[in-house]
mmCIF file of C-alpha atoms in Angstrom:
data_model
loop_
_atom_site.group_PDB
_atom_site.id
_atom_site.type_symbol
_atom_site.label_atom_id
_atom_site.label_comp_id
_atom_site.label_asym_id
_atom_site.label_seq_id
_atom_site.Cartn_x
_atom_site.Cartn_y
_atom_site.Cartn_z
ATOM 1 C CA MET A 1 8.122 2.643 87.054
ATOM 2 C CA ALA A 2 5.173 3.885 85.631
ATOM 3 C CA LYS A 3 6.791 6.704 83.531
ATOM 4 C CA ASP A 4 9.278 3.839 81.662
ATOM 5 C CA PHE A 5 6.213 1.824 80.734
ATOM 6 C CA ARG A 6 4.309 4.800 79.182
ATOM 7 C CA VAL A 7 7.599 5.424 77.415
ATOM 8 C CA ALA A 8 7.969 1.761 76.042
ATOM 9 C CA GLU A 9 4.131 1.593 75.206
ATOM 10 C CA GLN A 10 4.654 4.893 73.037
ATOM 11 C CA GLY A 11 7.548 3.158 71.038
ATOM 12 C CA ARG A 12 5.677 0.402 70.299
ATOM 13 C CA ARG A 13 2.798 2.353 68.910
ATOM 14 C CA ASP A 14 5.268 4.141 66.640
ATOM 15 C CA VAL A 15 6.598 0.807 65.459
ATOM 16 C CA LEU A 16 3.464 -0.733 64.745
ATOM 17 C CA ARG A 17 2.344 2.868 62.847
ATOM 18 C CA LEU A 18 5.139 2.480 60.988
ATOM 19 C CA ILE A 19 4.887 -1.156 59.800
ATOM 20 C CA ALA A 20 1.003 -0.238 58.940
ATOM 21 C CA GLY A 21 1.989 2.705 56.748
ATOM 22 C CA ALA A 22 4.760 0.373 54.747
ATOM 23 C CA SER A 23 2.100 -1.920 54.231
ATOM 24 C CA LEU A 24 -0.202 0.487 52.787
ATOM 25 C CA LEU A 25 2.456 2.067 50.711
ATOM 26 C CA THR A 26 3.202 -1.561 49.480
ATOM 27 C CA PHE A 27 -0.211 -2.307 48.718
ATOM 28 C CA SER A 28 -0.973 1.058 46.976
ATOM 29 C CA SER A 29 1.917 0.705 44.473
ATOM 30 C CA ALA A 30 1.487 -3.267 43.831
ATOM 31 C CA SER A 31 -2.347 -2.276 42.987
ATOM 32 C CA MET A 32 -1.535 0.905 41.083
ATOM 33 C CA ALA A 33 -2.333 -0.730 37.733
ATOM 34 C CA GLU A 34 -6.089 -1.347 39.153
ATOM 35 C CA ILE A 35 -6.286 2.742 39.046
ATOM 36 C CA CYS A 36 -6.324 2.304 35.053
ATOM 37 C CA PHE A 37 -8.773 -0.297 34.520
ATOM 38 C CA ASP A 38 -11.362 -2.657 36.463
ATOM 39 C CA PRO A 39 -9.543 -5.990 35.699
ATOM 40 C CA ALA A 40 -13.311 -7.763 35.724
ATOM 41 C CA LYS A 41 -14.321 -5.573 32.663
ATOM 42 C CA LEU A 42 -10.763 -5.700 30.481
ATOM 43 C CA PRO A 43 -11.989 -5.852 26.924
ATOM 44 C CA ASN A 44 -10.501 -8.189 24.531
ATOM 45 C CA ALA A 45 -9.795 -10.692 27.715
ATOM 46 C CA GLY A 46 -9.216 -13.875 25.391
ATOM 47 C CA MET A 47 -6.457 -12.100 23.630
ATOM 48 C CA ARG A 48 -4.821 -10.862 26.970
ATOM 49 C CA ARG A 49 -4.865 -14.357 28.388
ATOM 50 C CA SER A 50 -3.160 -15.828 25.301
ATOM 51 C CA LEU A 51 -0.336 -12.914 25.380
ATOM 52 C CA ASN A 52 -0.200 -13.329 28.915
ATOM 53 C CA PHE A 53 -1.220 -9.904 30.178
ATOM 54 C CA GLN A 54 -0.177 -9.002 33.511
ATOM 55 C CA ALA A 55 -1.479 -5.551 35.178
ATOM 56 C CA VAL A 56 2.262 -5.257 37.044
ATOM 57 C CA ALA A 57 5.313 -6.430 35.099
ATOM 58 C CA SER A 58 7.685 -8.345 37.199
ATOM 59 C CA ASP A 59 10.620 -7.118 35.167
ATOM 60 C CA PRO A 60 10.853 -3.434 35.383
ATOM 61 C CA LYS A 61 12.622 -2.927 32.147
ATOM 62 C CA LYS A 62 9.592 -4.682 30.161
ATOM 63 C CA ARG A 63 6.517 -2.375 31.045
ATOM 64 C CA CYS A 64 4.012 -0.905 28.724
ATOM 65 C CA ALA A 65 5.700 2.176 29.396
ATOM 66 C CA GLY A 66 8.403 1.336 27.105
ATOM 67 C CA CYS A 67 6.347 -0.746 24.489
ATOM 68 C CA ALA A 68 6.159 0.487 21.119
ATOM 69 C CA PHE A 69 2.738 -0.522 20.997
ATOM 70 C CA PHE A 70 1.665 2.017 23.712
ATOM 71 C CA THR A 71 0.427 5.186 23.777
ATOM 72 C CA ARG A 72 0.062 7.555 27.210
ATOM 73 C CA ALA A 73 -3.509 8.717 27.467
ATOM 74 C CA LEU A 74 -3.579 10.202 31.258
ATOM 75 C CA GLY A 75 -1.371 9.713 34.216
ATOM 76 C CA ASP A 76 -0.119 6.171 34.546
ATOM 77 C CA CYS A 77 -3.005 5.115 31.967
ATOM 78 C CA GLY A 78 -2.506 4.534 28.394
ATOM 79 C CA LYS A 79 -3.677 2.137 25.447
ATOM 80 C CA CYS A 80 -2.441 -0.441 23.851
ATOM 81 C CA SER A 81 -2.584 -0.979 19.643
ATOM 82 C CA ILE A 82 -2.308 -4.807 20.260
ATOM 83 C CA PHE A 83 -5.454 -4.663 22.360
ATOM 84 C CA SER A 84 -7.387 -2.593 20.059
ATOM 85 C CA GLY A 85 -6.657 0.746 21.860
ATOM 86 C CA GLY A 86 -7.885 -0.961 25.438
ATOM 87 C CA PRO A 87 -6.562 0.147 28.402
ATOM 88 C CA VAL A 88 -3.615 -0.820 29.823
ATOM 89 C CA SER A 89 -1.195 0.905 32.939
ATOM 90 C CA VAL A 90 2.543 2.017 32.402
ATOM 91 C CA GLN A 91 3.343 -1.125 34.606
ATOM 92 C CA SER A 92 1.452 -3.274 32.654
ATOM 93 C CA VAL A 93 3.199 -6.042 30.413
ATOM 94 C CA CYS A 94 2.282 -8.990 27.854
ATOM 95 C CA ASP A 95 4.156 -11.448 25.539
ATOM 96 C CA SER A 96 4.085 -8.766 22.445
ATOM 97 C CA TRP A 97 6.143 -6.354 23.957
ATOM 98 C CA ALA A 98 8.376 -4.210 22.049
ATOM 99 C CA PRO A 99 10.841 -1.696 22.744
ATOM 100 C CA LYS A 100 10.095 1.812 21.480
ATOM 101 C CA GLY A 101 12.345 2.581 18.431
#
């Protein structure tokens, strides 16, 4: 009987570890844009607000990575000519998004 309890306890621990790991992956992918810039210190804050800048785009087809105004710099980070060369992530978007030609 004690052996059965240990097996059940170990199975529950494995499930909890799996849930914790999945939560970390979800959190890290959602906050990936923050790696490129500090949201509290973004330049052109007024312009970003007026263009509805989002650190992570809800539409995967409309992200800075596919925008004509985006220039990739390092990794998933880049610069946007709309924001005077200010930092953006490949996952970001604003109302001025235009497809690369």
